[in-house]
């Protein structure tokens, strides 16, 4: 089958292959979904190095993350050369046209994971991304409470504005467009400052503890999602769960009333047709992190709160505390 997408023709093989058995959605359904929201997801991906989460045989088959640009990628899809924490590097695809998204769907891509940088400057993020991750014993309603407090923190420290979206699961993501002046390390430091301030304000509901054994039934502010090579599913991405949910951009007034299961492969096209991309104005803004970095400096100076652990696959970073879970540290002692 051939699909026309913004002036380009994209070939789709095996269009009837079932990708979501529970609901019967096919590869063609996924491709047409991305056609229907193409301006929105392109806004989220444009010029960003993007990792593809691929399910060539649907969600019940084998899957993998593809970081390197796929072989045979059309020459009209540009790439960016990015470096991983290990020191290795790769050329990743950078969508600049709507057809690039449908082309990726042809190869079983369900979820797009864009870096928080543009291909013109891959070392300085232009988004601060806050991941509000419900832990066991919490749910979306708890993430909503945390999100509203996050909104207040962002406003207080620098007059920042965030754009919220569902994760496609139980959590919420809030993206803040920023000036591309700071390194990944500095942006991560700002995310830690946000998490610590939220933890102070909502100690029974929010945590920034890296080790799962310390989190309890609280919303985890996953600051390590701002580390180099850690990415968050883009707005409008399909998530690999049986009911085919999507990561849905929201307006702040919708956050409390929305439910993650409201947004899926079948319902999002109608919402997009009615409202368009509710995050369309994100790129018109670019905020400063200076106030959050000053907060981080005060936390360290006045309270001895320095860096926090990186993920296990990262090399040991300067100033990082011991990367060992507390129960094991006690046992070793």
Tab-separated table of C-alpha atoms in Angstrom:
chain	number	residue	atom	x	y	z
A	1	UNK	CA	0.000	0.000	0.000
A	2	UNK	CA	1.135	3.552	-0.654
A	3	UNK	CA	0.246	6.486	1.614
A	4	UNK	CA	0.482	10.126	0.636
A	5	UNK	CA	1.946	12.220	3.418
A	6	UNK	CA	2.520	15.947	2.924
A	7	UNK	CA	3.665	15.549	-0.660
A	8	UNK	CA	5.658	12.338	-0.233
A	9	UNK	CA	4.658	8.773	-0.984
A	10	UNK	CA	5.420	6.220	1.744
A	11	UNK	CA	5.150	2.525	0.952
A	12	UNK	CA	3.572	0.332	3.621
A	13	UNK	CA	4.141	-3.417	3.444
A	14	UNK	CA	1.912	-5.955	5.228
A	15	UNK	CA	-0.688	-3.306	6.145
A	16	UNK	CA	-3.032	-5.925	7.633
A	17	UNK	CA	-0.469	-7.259	10.125
A	18	UNK	CA	-2.062	-7.065	13.588
A	19	UNK	CA	-0.042	-4.943	16.005
A	20	UNK	CA	-2.510	-4.792	18.923
A	21	UNK	CA	-4.337	-8.133	19.161
A	22	UNK	CA	-6.636	-7.104	22.014
A	23	UNK	CA	-8.204	-4.363	19.922
A	24	UNK	CA	-7.376	-5.589	16.443
A	25	UNK	CA	-5.353	-2.532	15.421
A	26	UNK	CA	-3.109	-3.205	12.433
A	27	UNK	CA	0.067	-1.742	11.054
A	28	UNK	CA	-2.086	0.327	8.704
A	29	UNK	CA	-4.050	1.662	11.685
A	30	UNK	CA	-0.786	2.802	13.282
A	31	UNK	CA	0.392	4.469	10.077
A	32	UNK	CA	-2.935	6.230	9.562
A	33	UNK	CA	-2.933	7.340	13.171
A	34	UNK	CA	0.422	9.026	12.622
A	35	UNK	CA	-0.943	10.607	9.442
A	36	UNK	CA	-3.801	12.085	11.464
A	37	UNK	CA	-1.563	13.683	14.116
A	38	UNK	CA	1.423	14.349	11.862
A	39	UNK	CA	1.726	18.128	12.499
A	40	UNK	CA	1.671	17.526	16.253
A	41	UNK	CA	4.220	14.746	16.458
A	42	UNK	CA	6.476	16.508	13.974
A	43	UNK	CA	6.429	19.555	16.246
A	44	UNK	CA	7.639	17.278	19.072
A	45	UNK	CA	10.335	15.592	16.939
A	46	UNK	CA	11.482	18.247	14.500
A	47	UNK	CA	15.272	18.354	14.151
A	48	UNK	CA	15.723	16.137	17.214
A	49	UNK	CA	17.923	13.023	17.208
A	50	UNK	CA	15.322	10.311	17.728
A	51	UNK	CA	15.533	6.739	18.988
A	52	UNK	CA	12.923	4.380	17.547
A	53	UNK	CA	11.140	1.824	19.719
A	54	UNK	CA	10.299	-0.849	17.157
A	55	UNK	CA	7.828	-3.754	17.236
A	56	UNK	CA	8.079	-5.300	13.759
A	57	UNK	CA	5.574	-8.051	14.635
A	58	UNK	CA	3.348	-6.045	16.953
A	59	UNK	CA	3.389	-5.757	20.710
A	60	UNK	CA	3.368	-9.532	21.302
A	61	UNK	CA	6.555	-10.038	19.278
A	62	UNK	CA	10.180	-9.155	19.806
A	63	UNK	CA	11.048	-5.497	20.079
A	64	UNK	CA	14.111	-3.285	20.356
A	65	UNK	CA	15.360	0.289	20.550
A	66	UNK	CA	17.051	1.530	17.390
A	67	UNK	CA	19.422	4.373	18.064
A	68	UNK	CA	21.394	4.321	14.833
A	69	UNK	CA	19.656	5.527	11.701
A	70	UNK	CA	18.163	2.465	9.967
A	71	UNK	CA	19.839	1.174	6.830
A	72	UNK	CA	18.005	2.233	3.727
A	73	UNK	CA	16.611	5.376	5.338
A	74	UNK	CA	15.596	7.887	2.639
A	75	UNK	CA	18.112	10.623	1.946
A	76	UNK	CA	15.464	13.263	2.668
A	77	UNK	CA	15.546	12.329	6.372
A	78	UNK	CA	18.593	14.036	7.936
A	79	UNK	CA	20.672	12.703	10.811
A	80	UNK	CA	22.667	14.114	13.711
A	81	UNK	CA	25.878	12.713	15.184
A	82	UNK	CA	25.418	12.159	18.899
A	83	UNK	CA	27.742	10.837	21.610
A	84	UNK	CA	26.665	8.433	24.344
A	85	UNK	CA	27.962	8.455	27.949
A	86	UNK	CA	30.096	5.405	27.077
A	87	UNK	CA	32.034	7.503	24.578
A	88	UNK	CA	30.575	5.692	21.598
A	89	UNK	CA	28.656	7.663	19.022
A	90	UNK	CA	26.051	7.217	16.314
A	91	UNK	CA	24.088	9.003	13.639
A	92	UNK	CA	20.417	9.206	14.643
A	93	UNK	CA	17.500	10.152	12.428
A	94	UNK	CA	16.119	13.675	12.868
A	95	UNK	CA	12.591	14.023	11.472
A	96	UNK	CA	12.010	17.238	9.574
A	97	UNK	CA	8.949	16.165	7.582
A	98	UNK	CA	5.676	14.495	8.490
A	99	UNK	CA	6.422	11.617	6.131
A	100	UNK	CA	9.434	10.616	8.254
A	101	UNK	CA	7.108	9.554	11.060
A	102	UNK	CA	4.965	7.382	8.780
A	103	UNK	CA	8.133	5.972	7.193
A	104	UNK	CA	9.281	4.868	10.662
A	105	UNK	CA	5.862	3.302	11.306
A	106	UNK	CA	6.409	1.169	8.210
A	107	UNK	CA	9.270	-0.471	10.118
A	108	UNK	CA	7.189	-1.171	13.200
A	109	UNK	CA	8.009	1.968	15.183
A	110	UNK	CA	5.387	2.589	17.844
A	111	UNK	CA	7.125	5.023	20.187
A	112	UNK	CA	9.468	7.865	19.275
A	113	UNK	CA	12.099	8.898	21.824
A	114	UNK	CA	13.550	12.306	20.888
A	115	UNK	CA	16.585	13.794	22.581
A	116	UNK	CA	16.027	17.192	24.266
A	117	UNK	CA	18.379	18.814	21.736
A	118	UNK	CA	18.286	19.941	18.111
A	119	UNK	CA	20.667	18.635	15.466
A	120	UNK	CA	22.322	22.054	15.201
A	121	UNK	CA	23.616	21.799	18.786
A	122	UNK	CA	23.507	18.292	20.259
A	123	UNK	CA	25.287	19.167	23.512
A	124	UNK	CA	22.940	21.824	24.893
A	125	UNK	CA	19.348	20.765	25.665
A	126	UNK	CA	16.519	23.098	24.759
A	127	UNK	CA	13.991	21.338	27.014
A	128	UNK	CA	13.871	20.635	30.727
A	129	UNK	CA	11.785	17.460	31.046
A	130	UNK	CA	10.207	16.468	34.351
A	131	UNK	CA	8.989	12.875	34.643
A	132	UNK	CA	6.428	12.309	37.420
A	133	UNK	CA	6.542	8.531	37.851
A	134	UNK	CA	3.935	6.842	40.081
A	135	UNK	CA	5.384	4.175	42.355
A	136	UNK	CA	3.499	1.116	43.663
A	137	UNK	CA	0.596	2.306	45.780
A	138	UNK	CA	0.116	5.500	43.773
A	139	UNK	CA	-1.749	6.293	40.571
A	140	UNK	CA	-2.513	9.023	38.057
A	141	UNK	CA	-4.450	11.084	40.629
A	142	UNK	CA	-1.290	11.272	42.753
A	143	UNK	CA	0.702	12.361	39.706
A	144	UNK	CA	-1.880	15.099	39.091
A	145	UNK	CA	-1.409	16.487	42.616
A	146	UNK	CA	2.347	16.488	42.113
A	147	UNK	CA	1.986	18.157	38.710
A	148	UNK	CA	0.044	21.083	40.145
A	149	UNK	CA	2.732	21.612	42.783
A	150	UNK	CA	5.364	21.331	40.073
A	151	UNK	CA	3.586	24.062	38.151
A	152	UNK	CA	3.850	26.344	41.189
A	153	UNK	CA	7.546	25.539	41.680
A	154	UNK	CA	8.348	26.310	38.059
A	155	UNK	CA	6.533	29.632	38.250
A	156	UNK	CA	8.263	30.582	41.494
A	157	UNK	CA	11.767	29.813	40.284
A	158	UNK	CA	12.240	31.813	37.127
A	159	UNK	CA	8.675	32.263	35.929
A	160	UNK	CA	8.932	29.008	33.999
A	161	UNK	CA	5.988	27.482	32.183
A	162	UNK	CA	5.590	23.770	31.603
A	163	UNK	CA	3.514	21.889	29.046
A	164	UNK	CA	1.980	18.700	30.533
A	165	UNK	CA	1.183	15.419	28.818
A	166	UNK	CA	0.211	11.927	29.835
A	167	UNK	CA	2.982	9.361	29.674
A	168	UNK	CA	0.687	6.800	28.102
A	169	UNK	CA	0.753	4.953	31.416
A	170	UNK	CA	-0.107	6.212	34.904
A	171	UNK	CA	2.326	9.111	34.973
A	172	UNK	CA	2.688	12.652	33.708
A	173	UNK	CA	5.454	14.446	31.871
A	174	UNK	CA	5.971	18.195	31.966
A	175	UNK	CA	8.262	19.794	29.371
A	176	UNK	CA	9.745	23.272	29.774
A	177	UNK	CA	11.347	24.885	26.692
A	178	UNK	CA	14.658	26.450	27.697
A	179	UNK	CA	17.449	28.452	26.119
A	180	UNK	CA	20.123	26.033	24.809
A	181	UNK	CA	22.814	27.529	27.038
A	182	UNK	CA	23.410	24.736	29.536
A	183	UNK	CA	25.014	21.306	29.384
A	184	UNK	CA	23.233	18.040	30.133
A	185	UNK	CA	24.915	18.036	33.553
A	186	UNK	CA	23.581	21.501	34.376
A	187	UNK	CA	20.059	20.709	33.143
A	188	UNK	CA	20.074	17.555	35.267
A	189	UNK	CA	21.171	19.662	38.238
A	190	UNK	CA	18.183	21.937	37.643
A	191	UNK	CA	15.867	18.896	37.528
A	192	UNK	CA	17.284	17.701	40.852
A	193	UNK	CA	16.616	21.135	42.355
A	194	UNK	CA	13.003	20.931	41.150
A	195	UNK	CA	12.597	17.467	42.658
A	196	UNK	CA	14.081	18.472	46.004
A	197	UNK	CA	11.842	21.521	46.254
A	198	UNK	CA	8.790	19.391	45.475
A	199	UNK	CA	9.890	16.828	48.050
A	200	UNK	CA	10.156	19.560	50.683
A	201	UNK	CA	6.647	20.776	49.905
A	202	UNK	CA	5.025	17.336	49.592
A	203	UNK	CA	7.192	14.961	51.664
A	204	UNK	CA	4.455	12.344	52.017
A	205	UNK	CA	3.553	12.401	48.327
A	206	UNK	CA	6.754	13.101	46.349
A	207	UNK	CA	10.254	11.653	46.443
A	208	UNK	CA	13.500	12.135	44.582
A	209	UNK	CA	15.118	9.004	46.061
A	210	UNK	CA	16.918	7.082	43.332
A	211	UNK	CA	16.801	3.701	45.086
A	212	UNK	CA	13.413	2.003	44.832
A	213	UNK	CA	13.643	0.649	48.379
A	214	UNK	CA	13.519	4.249	49.657
A	215	UNK	CA	10.702	5.644	47.533
A	216	UNK	CA	7.628	4.221	49.234
A	217	UNK	CA	4.132	4.978	47.902
A	218	UNK	CA	5.064	8.343	46.449
A	219	UNK	CA	5.505	10.009	43.071
A	220	UNK	CA	9.115	9.734	41.973
A	221	UNK	CA	10.602	12.771	40.213
A	222	UNK	CA	12.930	10.925	37.850
A	223	UNK	CA	15.725	13.462	37.526
A	224	UNK	CA	17.897	11.000	35.591
A	225	UNK	CA	15.600	11.333	32.603
A	226	UNK	CA	17.531	14.539	31.964
A	227	UNK	CA	20.897	12.757	31.753
A	228	UNK	CA	22.564	12.451	28.358
A	229	UNK	CA	21.034	9.674	26.230
A	230	UNK	CA	17.999	9.259	28.482
A	231	UNK	CA	14.854	10.100	26.577
A	232	UNK	CA	11.110	10.354	27.182
A	233	UNK	CA	8.399	9.217	24.769
A	234	UNK	CA	7.301	12.085	22.565
A	235	UNK	CA	3.889	13.658	22.553
A	236	UNK	CA	1.479	11.630	20.382
A	237	UNK	CA	3.669	8.512	20.525
A	238	UNK	CA	1.822	5.202	20.659
A	239	UNK	CA	2.743	3.127	23.711
A	240	UNK	CA	3.145	-0.654	23.537
A	241	UNK	CA	0.296	-1.652	25.852
A	242	UNK	CA	-2.706	-3.854	24.975
A	243	UNK	CA	-5.229	-1.002	24.664
A	244	UNK	CA	-2.919	1.073	22.394
A	245	UNK	CA	-2.665	4.236	24.516
A	246	UNK	CA	-0.869	7.345	23.321
A	247	UNK	CA	1.079	10.044	25.125
A	248	UNK	CA	-1.444	12.880	25.066
A	249	UNK	CA	-0.561	16.589	25.277
A	250	UNK	CA	-2.870	18.363	27.717
A	251	UNK	CA	-3.812	21.887	28.668
A	252	UNK	CA	-3.325	22.577	32.376
A	253	UNK	CA	-7.057	22.903	32.940
A	254	UNK	CA	-7.496	19.352	31.609
A	255	UNK	CA	-4.891	17.663	33.785
A	256	UNK	CA	-7.192	16.953	36.731
A	257	UNK	CA	-10.145	15.724	34.679
A	258	UNK	CA	-8.296	13.659	32.083
A	259	UNK	CA	-7.646	9.948	32.448
A	260	UNK	CA	-4.743	8.288	30.605
A	261	UNK	CA	-7.053	5.644	29.149
A	262	UNK	CA	-9.065	8.414	27.437
A	263	UNK	CA	-6.348	8.772	24.804
A	264	UNK	CA	-5.562	5.977	22.395
A	265	UNK	CA	-5.091	5.059	18.762
A	266	UNK	CA	-8.827	5.422	18.121
A	267	UNK	CA	-9.690	8.553	20.134
A	268	UNK	CA	-6.710	10.856	19.615
A	269	UNK	CA	-7.349	11.526	15.887
A	270	UNK	CA	-10.784	12.991	16.681
A	271	UNK	CA	-9.341	15.126	19.493
A	272	UNK	CA	-6.576	16.355	17.197
A	273	UNK	CA	-9.061	17.168	14.433
A	274	UNK	CA	-11.091	19.232	16.898
A	275	UNK	CA	-8.384	20.974	18.928
A	276	UNK	CA	-5.222	20.657	16.889
A	277	UNK	CA	-1.921	20.446	18.746
A	278	UNK	CA	-2.568	21.954	22.180
A	279	UNK	CA	1.213	22.294	22.625
A	280	UNK	CA	1.700	24.107	19.312
A	281	UNK	CA	3.045	27.248	21.005
A	282	UNK	CA	5.891	25.542	22.888
A	283	UNK	CA	8.534	26.546	20.382
A	284	UNK	CA	7.603	30.204	20.805
A	285	UNK	CA	9.160	30.164	24.290
A	286	UNK	CA	12.629	29.616	25.738
A	287	UNK	CA	13.146	30.076	29.479
A	288	UNK	CA	16.214	30.543	31.652
A	289	UNK	CA	17.417	27.975	34.210
A	290	UNK	CA	19.340	30.527	36.261
A	291	UNK	CA	16.873	30.584	39.168
A	292	UNK	CA	16.787	26.789	39.415
A	293	UNK	CA	20.576	26.560	39.275
A	294	UNK	CA	20.766	29.166	42.058
A	295	UNK	CA	18.368	26.991	44.059
A	296	UNK	CA	20.637	23.992	43.454
A	297	UNK	CA	23.644	26.005	44.647
A	298	UNK	CA	21.787	27.027	47.826
A	299	UNK	CA	20.765	23.435	48.493
A	300	UNK	CA	24.396	22.387	48.320
A	301	UNK	CA	25.793	25.353	50.262
A	302	UNK	CA	23.186	25.535	53.029
A	303	UNK	CA	21.988	21.941	53.299
A	304	UNK	CA	24.876	19.845	51.985
A	305	UNK	CA	22.697	18.505	49.166
A	306	UNK	CA	25.076	17.766	46.323
A	307	UNK	CA	24.725	15.387	43.378
A	308	UNK	CA	22.639	12.206	43.240
A	309	UNK	CA	23.400	8.804	41.668
A	310	UNK	CA	23.417	8.306	37.922
A	311	UNK	CA	21.920	5.226	36.237
A	312	UNK	CA	24.080	2.079	36.484
A	313	UNK	CA	25.236	2.095	32.849
A	314	UNK	CA	26.846	5.532	33.198
A	315	UNK	CA	30.531	6.024	34.027
A	316	UNK	CA	31.255	7.392	37.473
A	317	UNK	CA	30.610	11.122	37.347
A	318	UNK	CA	32.494	13.903	39.200
A	319	UNK	CA	30.870	14.675	42.548
A	320	UNK	CA	28.518	11.712	42.358
A	321	UNK	CA	27.881	9.869	45.669
A	322	UNK	CA	28.476	6.149	46.034
A	323	UNK	CA	26.345	4.254	43.580
A	324	UNK	CA	25.180	1.522	45.950
A	325	UNK	CA	21.713	0.914	47.326
A	326	UNK	CA	21.383	1.868	51.011
A	327	UNK	CA	20.477	-1.619	52.311
A	328	UNK	CA	23.568	-3.121	50.690
A	329	UNK	CA	25.745	-0.282	52.013
A	330	UNK	CA	24.501	-0.992	55.542
A	331	UNK	CA	25.165	-4.703	55.108
A	332	UNK	CA	28.687	-4.081	53.817
A	333	UNK	CA	29.379	-1.771	56.745
